[in-house]
Coordinates of C-alpha atoms in Angstrom, one line a residue:
M1 CA -0.2 27.5 -0.5
A2 CA 0.3 29.4 -3.7
S3 CA -2.3 28.9 -6.4
S4 CA 0.2 27.1 -8.5
Y5 CA 3.6 25.6 -7.7
L6 CA 6.0 22.9 -8.8
L7 CA 6.6 20.3 -6.1
R8 CA 9.7 18.2 -6.5
V9 CA 9.9 15.5 -4.0
A10 CA 13.3 13.7 -3.9
V11 CA 12.2 11.0 -1.6
Y12 CA 8.8 9.6 -0.6
C13 CA 9.0 8.6 3.0
C14 CA 6.5 5.8 2.5
S15 CA 7.3 4.8 -1.1
F16 CA 9.0 1.7 -2.4
C17 CA 11.7 3.6 -4.2
T18 CA 13.3 7.0 -4.4
V19 CA 11.4 9.1 -6.9
S20 CA 10.9 12.6 -8.2
F21 CA 7.6 14.0 -9.4
A22 CA 6.0 17.2 -10.5
Y23 CA 2.6 18.2 -9.3
Q24 CA 0.2 21.1 -9.6
S25 CA -1.7 22.7 -6.8
T26 CA -4.9 21.1 -5.9
S27 CA -6.7 24.3 -6.7
E28 CA -6.0 23.7 -10.4
A29 CA -7.7 21.2 -12.7
S30 CA -5.8 18.0 -12.2
T31 CA -5.0 15.6 -15.0
I32 CA -1.9 13.6 -15.8
V33 CA -0.6 13.6 -19.3
S34 CA 0.3 10.1 -20.3
R35 CA 3.5 9.6 -22.2
D36 CA 1.8 8.0 -25.2
P37 CA 2.2 9.1 -28.9
N38 CA -1.2 10.9 -28.9
N39 CA -0.4 12.8 -25.6
S40 CA -3.9 11.8 -24.3
Q41 CA -4.9 13.0 -20.9
I42 CA -5.6 10.5 -18.1
L43 CA -8.6 11.5 -16.0
P44 CA -8.2 11.4 -12.2
P45 CA -10.4 8.9 -10.6
S46 CA -12.8 11.5 -9.2
Q47 CA -13.6 12.5 -12.8
D48 CA -13.3 9.1 -14.5
P49 CA -16.6 7.2 -15.0
F50 CA -14.7 3.9 -14.7
Y51 CA -14.4 4.6 -10.9
S52 CA -18.2 5.2 -10.4
T53 CA -20.1 2.9 -8.1
P54 CA -21.4 -0.1 -10.2
S55 CA -25.0 -1.2 -9.9
G56 CA -25.6 -4.4 -8.0
Y57 CA -22.1 -4.5 -6.5
K58 CA -23.5 -5.4 -3.0
N59 CA -24.9 -8.7 -4.4
A60 CA -21.6 -9.8 -5.9
A61 CA -19.2 -12.1 -4.1
P62 CA -16.0 -10.6 -2.7
G63 CA -13.3 -10.6 -5.4
S64 CA -15.8 -10.5 -8.2
I65 CA -14.7 -8.4 -11.2
L66 CA -17.4 -5.8 -11.7
R67 CA -15.8 -3.8 -14.4
Q68 CA -12.5 -4.0 -16.4
R69 CA -10.6 -2.3 -19.1
M70 CA -7.2 -2.1 -20.7
T71 CA -5.4 0.7 -18.9
P72 CA -5.8 4.0 -20.8
G73 CA -2.9 5.9 -22.2
N74 CA 0.5 4.2 -22.4
L75 CA 1.0 2.7 -18.9
T76 CA 2.7 -0.4 -20.3
A77 CA 5.5 1.7 -21.9
I78 CA 5.9 3.8 -18.8
T79 CA 6.3 0.7 -16.6
G80 CA 8.6 -1.3 -18.9
N81 CA 8.8 -5.1 -19.4
C82 CA 5.0 -5.2 -19.8
S83 CA 3.0 -6.8 -22.6
S84 CA -0.4 -5.6 -21.3
S85 CA -2.1 -4.0 -18.3
Y86 CA -5.6 -3.9 -17.0
Q87 CA -7.7 -2.0 -14.5
L88 CA -10.2 -4.0 -12.6
L89 CA -13.0 -2.7 -10.4
Y90 CA -13.9 -5.4 -8.0
R91 CA -16.1 -6.2 -5.0
T92 CA -14.6 -6.0 -1.6
T93 CA -15.6 -5.3 2.0
D94 CA -15.2 -2.2 4.1
S95 CA -14.1 -1.8 7.8
N96 CA -17.8 -2.0 8.9
H97 CA -17.9 -5.4 7.1
Q98 CA -20.3 -4.0 4.5
P99 CA -20.0 -4.5 0.7
A100 CA -17.6 -2.1 -1.0
W101 CA -15.6 -1.8 -4.2
A102 CA -12.0 -0.9 -5.1
V103 CA -9.8 -0.8 -8.2
T104 CA -6.6 -2.6 -8.9
T105 CA -4.1 -2.5 -11.8
L106 CA -2.8 -5.8 -13.2
F107 CA 0.5 -5.9 -15.2
I108 CA 1.4 -8.9 -17.5
P109 CA 5.0 -9.5 -18.3
H110 CA 6.3 -10.0 -21.9
M111 CA 7.4 -13.5 -21.0
R112 CA 6.6 -15.8 -18.1
N113 CA 9.5 -17.1 -16.0
D114 CA 10.7 -20.6 -16.6
T115 CA 8.6 -22.4 -14.0
N116 CA 5.6 -24.7 -14.2
H117 CA 3.4 -22.1 -12.6
A118 CA 2.6 -18.5 -12.9
S119 CA 4.2 -16.1 -10.4
L120 CA 2.0 -13.3 -9.0
L121 CA 3.4 -10.4 -6.9
S122 CA 0.8 -8.3 -5.1
Y123 CA 2.7 -5.0 -4.6
Q124 CA 1.1 -2.7 -2.0
I125 CA 2.3 0.8 -2.8
P126 CA 2.1 3.0 0.2
Y127 CA 0.2 5.9 -1.3
D128 CA -0.9 7.4 2.1
A129 CA -3.6 9.7 0.9
A130 CA -7.2 10.7 1.9
S131 CA -8.1 11.4 -1.7
I132 CA -9.1 8.8 -4.3
D133 CA -7.0 10.8 -6.8
G134 CA -3.9 9.8 -4.7
G135 CA -4.1 6.1 -5.6
P136 CA -1.5 4.2 -7.6
S137 CA -3.8 3.4 -10.5
Y138 CA -3.5 7.2 -11.3
L139 CA -0.1 8.1 -9.8
M140 CA 1.7 5.3 -11.8
Y141 CA 1.2 7.3 -14.9
T142 CA 4.0 9.7 -13.6
G143 CA 6.5 6.8 -13.7
G144 CA 8.9 6.5 -10.7
F145 CA 8.0 2.9 -9.8
P146 CA 10.9 0.9 -11.3
D147 CA 10.3 -2.1 -9.0
I148 CA 7.2 -3.0 -11.0
G149 CA 9.2 -3.2 -14.2
I150 CA 11.9 -5.2 -12.5
A151 CA 9.4 -7.7 -11.2
L152 CA 7.9 -8.0 -14.7
G153 CA 11.3 -8.5 -16.1
Q154 CA 11.6 -11.6 -13.9
G155 CA 8.5 -12.9 -15.5
W156 CA 6.2 -12.1 -12.6
V157 CA 2.6 -10.9 -13.0
V158 CA 2.2 -7.8 -10.8
N159 CA -1.0 -6.7 -9.0
V160 CA -1.1 -3.1 -7.6
P161 CA -4.3 -2.4 -5.7
D162 CA -5.7 0.9 -4.7
F163 CA -6.3 -0.8 -1.3
E164 CA -7.7 2.3 0.5
G165 CA -10.9 1.7 -1.6
S166 CA -13.4 4.1 -3.0
H167 CA -13.4 6.3 0.1
A168 CA -9.6 6.6 0.3
A169 CA -9.7 5.2 3.8
F170 CA -6.0 5.6 4.6
G171 CA -5.2 3.9 7.9
L172 CA -8.2 1.6 8.2
G173 CA -6.5 -1.8 8.6
I174 CA -9.6 -3.9 8.1
S175 CA -10.7 -2.5 4.8
S176 CA -7.1 -2.3 3.5
G177 CA -6.6 -6.0 4.3
Y178 CA -9.9 -7.0 2.8
S179 CA -9.2 -4.9 -0.3
V180 CA -5.7 -6.6 -0.9
L181 CA -7.2 -10.1 -0.5
D182 CA -10.1 -9.4 -2.9
S183 CA -7.7 -7.8 -5.4
I184 CA -5.7 -11.0 -5.5
R185 CA -8.9 -13.0 -5.8
A186 CA -9.9 -10.8 -8.8
V187 CA -6.6 -11.0 -10.6
Q188 CA -6.1 -14.7 -10.0
S189 CA -9.4 -15.3 -11.7
L190 CA -8.2 -13.3 -14.8
I191 CA -4.6 -14.5 -15.0
P192 CA -5.2 -17.9 -16.8
N193 CA -7.0 -16.1 -19.6
V194 CA -4.4 -13.4 -20.2
I195 CA -1.4 -15.7 -19.8
S196 CA -2.8 -18.0 -22.4
K197 CA -2.2 -15.3 -24.9
Q198 CA 1.5 -15.2 -24.3
P199 CA 3.9 -16.6 -26.9
Q200 CA 5.3 -19.3 -24.7
A201 CA 2.0 -20.2 -23.1
K202 CA 1.4 -23.8 -22.3
T203 CA -1.8 -25.6 -23.3
T204 CA -2.7 -26.2 -19.7
I205 CA -3.7 -23.4 -17.3
P206 CA -0.8 -22.9 -14.8
S207 CA -1.1 -22.9 -11.1
I208 CA -0.4 -19.6 -9.5
R209 CA 2.1 -18.9 -6.7
T210 CA 1.4 -15.6 -5.0
A211 CA 3.5 -13.3 -2.8
L212 CA 2.8 -9.9 -1.1
W213 CA 5.3 -7.0 -0.9
G214 CA 4.9 -3.7 0.9
Y215 CA 6.9 -1.1 2.7
S216 CA 5.7 1.3 5.4
G217 CA 2.0 2.1 4.5
G218 CA 2.2 -0.9 2.1
S219 CA 3.3 -3.1 5.0
I220 CA 0.2 -2.1 6.9
A221 CA -2.1 -3.3 4.1
S222 CA 0.0 -6.4 3.5
L223 CA 0.1 -7.6 7.1
W224 CA -3.6 -6.8 7.7
A225 CA -4.3 -8.9 4.7
L226 CA -2.3 -11.8 6.1
E227 CA -3.8 -11.5 9.6
L228 CA -7.3 -11.5 8.0
H229 CA -6.5 -14.2 5.4
A230 CA -7.6 -17.3 7.4
G231 CA -10.9 -15.8 8.6
Y232 CA -11.9 -13.9 5.4
A233 CA -10.3 -15.7 2.4
S234 CA -9.1 -19.1 3.6
D235 CA -9.7 -20.5 0.1
L236 CA -7.2 -18.0 -1.4
P237 CA -3.8 -19.5 -2.0
L238 CA -0.9 -17.3 -0.8
H239 CA 2.7 -18.4 -0.4
G240 CA 4.8 -15.7 1.2
A241 CA 5.3 -12.0 2.0
A242 CA 8.1 -9.5 2.3
V243 CA 7.3 -6.4 4.4
G244 CA 9.5 -3.5 5.5
G245 CA 9.3 -0.4 7.6
V246 CA 6.5 -2.1 9.4
V247 CA 3.9 0.2 11.1
T248 CA 2.2 -1.9 13.8
N249 CA 0.7 0.8 16.1
M250 CA -1.2 3.7 14.7
T251 CA -1.1 5.9 17.9
S252 CA 2.6 5.4 18.4
T253 CA 3.2 6.6 14.8
L254 CA 0.9 9.6 15.1
D255 CA 2.8 10.6 18.2
E256 CA 6.0 10.6 16.3
I257 CA 5.1 12.6 13.2
T258 CA 3.6 15.9 14.2
G259 CA 6.1 18.7 13.7
T260 CA 8.3 16.6 11.4
F261 CA 8.9 16.1 7.7
S262 CA 6.1 13.5 7.9
A263 CA 3.5 15.9 9.4
G264 CA 1.4 15.7 6.3
L265 CA 0.6 12.1 7.1
M266 CA -1.4 13.2 10.2
P267 CA -4.2 15.1 8.4
S268 CA -4.4 12.3 5.8
V269 CA -4.6 9.5 8.3
L270 CA -7.1 11.2 10.5
L271 CA -9.3 11.9 7.5
G272 CA -8.7 8.4 6.2
I273 CA -9.8 6.6 9.4
T274 CA -13.0 8.6 9.5
A275 CA -13.8 8.2 5.8
E276 CA -16.2 5.2 6.3
D277 CA -18.1 6.6 9.3
P278 CA -19.9 9.9 9.2
T279 CA -20.1 10.0 13.0
A280 CA -16.4 9.7 13.4
R281 CA -15.8 12.4 10.7
A282 CA -18.2 14.7 12.7
E283 CA -16.2 14.0 15.9
L284 CA -13.0 14.9 14.1
V285 CA -14.3 18.1 12.7
S286 CA -15.7 19.1 16.1
Q287 CA -12.2 19.0 17.5
L288 CA -10.8 21.4 14.9
K289 CA -10.2 25.1 15.5
P290 CA -12.8 26.8 13.3
E291 CA -10.4 29.3 11.9
N292 CA -8.1 26.6 10.6
A293 CA -10.5 23.8 9.9
S294 CA -10.7 24.3 6.1
I295 CA -6.9 24.1 5.8
L296 CA -6.7 20.7 7.4
L297 CA -9.8 19.5 5.5
S298 CA -8.1 20.5 2.3
A299 CA -6.0 17.3 2.6
L300 CA -9.2 15.5 1.3
D301 CA -8.1 16.7 -2.1
M302 CA -4.4 16.0 -1.8
N303 CA -2.2 13.1 -2.7
Y304 CA 0.7 12.2 -0.5
Y305 CA 3.2 14.6 -2.0
Q306 CA 0.8 17.5 -1.9
A307 CA 0.0 16.9 1.8
A308 CA 3.7 16.5 2.5
A309 CA 4.4 19.9 1.1
A310 CA 1.4 21.6 2.6
F311 CA 2.0 20.5 6.2
N312 CA 5.8 20.0 6.2
N313 CA 7.2 20.4 9.7
Q314 CA 4.0 21.8 11.0
D315 CA 2.8 21.0 14.5
V316 CA -0.5 19.8 13.2
V317 CA -2.0 19.2 16.6
A318 CA -1.2 22.6 18.0
D319 CA -2.0 24.5 14.8
Y320 CA -5.4 22.9 13.9
F321 CA -6.9 21.2 16.9
K322 CA -8.5 22.7 20.1
K323 CA -6.9 20.1 22.4
D324 CA -4.1 17.6 22.3
L325 CA -3.9 14.4 20.2
A326 CA -5.0 12.2 23.0
S327 CA -8.3 14.1 23.2
V328 CA -8.9 13.8 19.5
L329 CA -8.3 10.0 19.6
A330 CA -10.4 9.6 22.7
Q331 CA -13.6 10.7 20.8
P332 CA -15.9 7.6 21.2
T333 CA -16.3 6.6 17.6
I334 CA -12.7 7.5 16.6
K335 CA -11.4 5.4 19.6
H336 CA -13.6 2.5 18.5
I337 CA -12.2 2.7 14.9
I338 CA -8.6 2.9 16.1
D339 CA -9.1 0.0 18.5
N340 CA -10.4 -2.1 15.7
N341 CA -8.1 -0.9 12.9
G342 CA -5.0 0.6 14.4
Y343 CA -3.0 -2.3 15.9
L344 CA -1.5 -5.4 14.2
G345 CA -1.2 -8.7 16.0
Y346 CA -4.8 -9.2 17.2
H347 CA -6.7 -10.3 14.1
G348 CA -5.3 -13.6 13.0
I349 CA -2.1 -15.5 12.4
P350 CA -0.3 -15.1 9.0
Q351 CA -0.3 -18.5 7.3
V352 CA 2.7 -17.9 5.0
P353 CA 6.4 -17.4 5.5
L354 CA 7.5 -13.8 6.1
C355 CA 10.6 -11.7 5.5
V356 CA 10.4 -8.6 7.7
Y357 CA 13.1 -5.9 7.5
K358 CA 13.3 -2.8 9.7
A359 CA 15.9 -0.1 10.6
I360 CA 16.6 0.0 14.3
G361 CA 16.8 3.8 13.9
D362 CA 13.3 4.0 12.3
E363 CA 12.1 7.5 13.3
L364 CA 8.5 7.1 12.0
A365 CA 7.5 3.7 13.4
P366 CA 9.4 2.7 16.5
V367 CA 11.4 -0.6 16.2
K368 CA 10.2 -1.7 19.6
E369 CA 6.6 -2.0 18.3
T370 CA 7.8 -4.2 15.4
D371 CA 10.0 -6.2 17.9
H372 CA 6.8 -6.9 20.0
L373 CA 4.8 -8.0 17.0
I374 CA 7.4 -10.3 15.6
E375 CA 9.0 -11.7 18.8
D376 CA 6.1 -11.7 21.2
V377 CA 3.2 -12.5 18.9
Y378 CA 4.1 -14.1 15.5
C379 CA 7.1 -16.1 16.7
Q380 CA 5.1 -17.4 19.8
V381 CA 2.4 -18.9 17.6
G382 CA 4.7 -20.5 15.1
V383 CA 4.8 -18.1 12.2
D384 CA 7.6 -18.8 9.8
V385 CA 9.4 -15.4 9.9
R386 CA 12.9 -14.0 9.2
Y387 CA 13.1 -10.6 10.9
E388 CA 16.2 -8.5 10.1
R389 CA 16.9 -5.4 12.2
N390 CA 19.3 -3.1 10.3
T391 CA 21.8 -1.1 12.3
I392 CA 22.1 1.3 9.4
G393 CA 19.8 4.2 8.6
G394 CA 16.2 5.1 9.3
H395 CA 12.7 4.7 7.8
I396 CA 13.6 6.1 4.3
S397 CA 17.0 4.5 4.2
E398 CA 15.7 1.0 5.0
N399 CA 13.3 1.4 2.0
S400 CA 16.3 1.2 -0.3
N401 CA 18.6 -0.8 1.9
G402 CA 16.1 -3.6 2.1
I403 CA 15.1 -4.0 -1.5
A404 CA 17.7 -6.5 -2.5
R405 CA 17.0 -8.8 0.5
S406 CA 13.2 -8.6 0.0
R407 CA 13.6 -9.5 -3.7
Q408 CA 15.8 -12.5 -2.8
F409 CA 13.1 -13.8 -0.5
L410 CA 10.3 -13.1 -3.0
T411 CA 12.3 -15.0 -5.7
S412 CA 12.5 -18.0 -3.4
V413 CA 8.8 -17.9 -2.8
L414 CA 7.7 -17.3 -6.4
E415 CA 10.3 -19.4 -8.2
G416 CA 11.3 -21.9 -5.6
T417 CA 15.0 -20.9 -5.3
D418 CA 17.0 -19.5 -2.4
Q419 CA 19.4 -16.7 -3.0
G420 CA 21.8 -14.6 -0.8
E421 CA 21.5 -14.2 2.9
V422 CA 17.8 -14.4 3.3
A423 CA 16.8 -17.6 5.2
P424 CA 15.0 -20.1 3.0
V425 CA 11.2 -20.7 3.4
G426 CA 10.5 -23.0 6.2
A427 CA 13.3 -21.8 8.5
G428 CA 11.0 -21.1 11.5
C429 CA 11.5 -17.9 13.5
T430 CA 14.8 -16.0 13.1
V431 CA 15.5 -12.6 14.6
V432 CA 18.9 -11.1 13.7
N433 CA 20.6 -7.7 13.7
V434 CA 22.3 -6.9 10.3
T435 CA 24.4 -4.1 8.9
I436 CA 23.4 -3.8 5.3
G437 CA 23.3 -0.9 2.9
T438 CA 25.0 2.3 2.1
T439 CA 22.1 4.7 2.5
T440 CA 22.5 6.3 6.0
T441 CA 21.2 9.8 5.7
P442 CA 18.2 10.4 7.8
P443 CA 15.2 12.2 6.3

């Protein structure tokens, strides 16, 4: 890659909305300039003391807030419909079931919706990076996430966790799920205090209805959180979830992406799943061609967009590894990690109603894998799920085609109303083919 370049990404294959960003090369000093009147610079997490490991975190209970601050810069203005926003560093648990920490961003709306409870949306942005500097708590300063502002405009409190944690463990289902659950624990403990400062606040502390939302990589974290919920955080009240572009099987997805526009995901996920185990990382490095190893390892310093540009359409396996993908994934520790973190449907039963939306033509995560998870697993054990298989478009297209349906469902969960074609909460298991949307262009 050139020492400096302007990367314009018209679509983010794993994002919640179509966006365009400008980024500098990772070889340059990296700061984001906030759009505030003072033009202050926002430090990346790798340089920001707020993201340093707090003393005594191992002794804190999961979900405990260990450090907090108002978000620096002018994130509230960038986001829109926001009265205040906070960054919380909280205690969580990693994929080895050891104490860990992560950061989440909490947005408070100007006005709460007209219900007798607070509505909390935990929005899992699929940031898909092996670098802590690729997390949403930093990337959100670029703008481009209008769904946050829309949710705030409905009077919902919004939680956006950096669910890959302090090691940027992209692809580790267990730690991502734990991190989501603990972020919700953390923000639920803070919400009564911050809501009490709103103009229309009631004298009593409201109850909180909570829903999860995520597409693609965000669906991974959301569904892992729901499968782990009963065993890890049964005391945590959750009420529903909308997930789209569901990625249920890590190995199937890896098989699909090498040599494609999504090839940049492969270095990031392989580095992410080995981020919490030095033995696994050593196994991965041992499989690299020595002459090209540094190029693949450079993804450790890239956000999603940078990796997408660096590895676009490359045959990552042939270019960087000595053997085929099966050989890499068969390394003992790597195989153990994938067996434990790479497949949904084996770790618990979601306890809340689900809205699942998927393009039949999804080229990144095969629809047959989602069919199996929903029809052969969740529906067989009584999960309340509405599964819509869209005949239009592919992975990116369904991202936009499914937004209206997911919002309708989330509104019914968070506000107690039913809108549009989405089945109401409590409808049991429904699997239907739909033809919805105008976005049909493949990636």
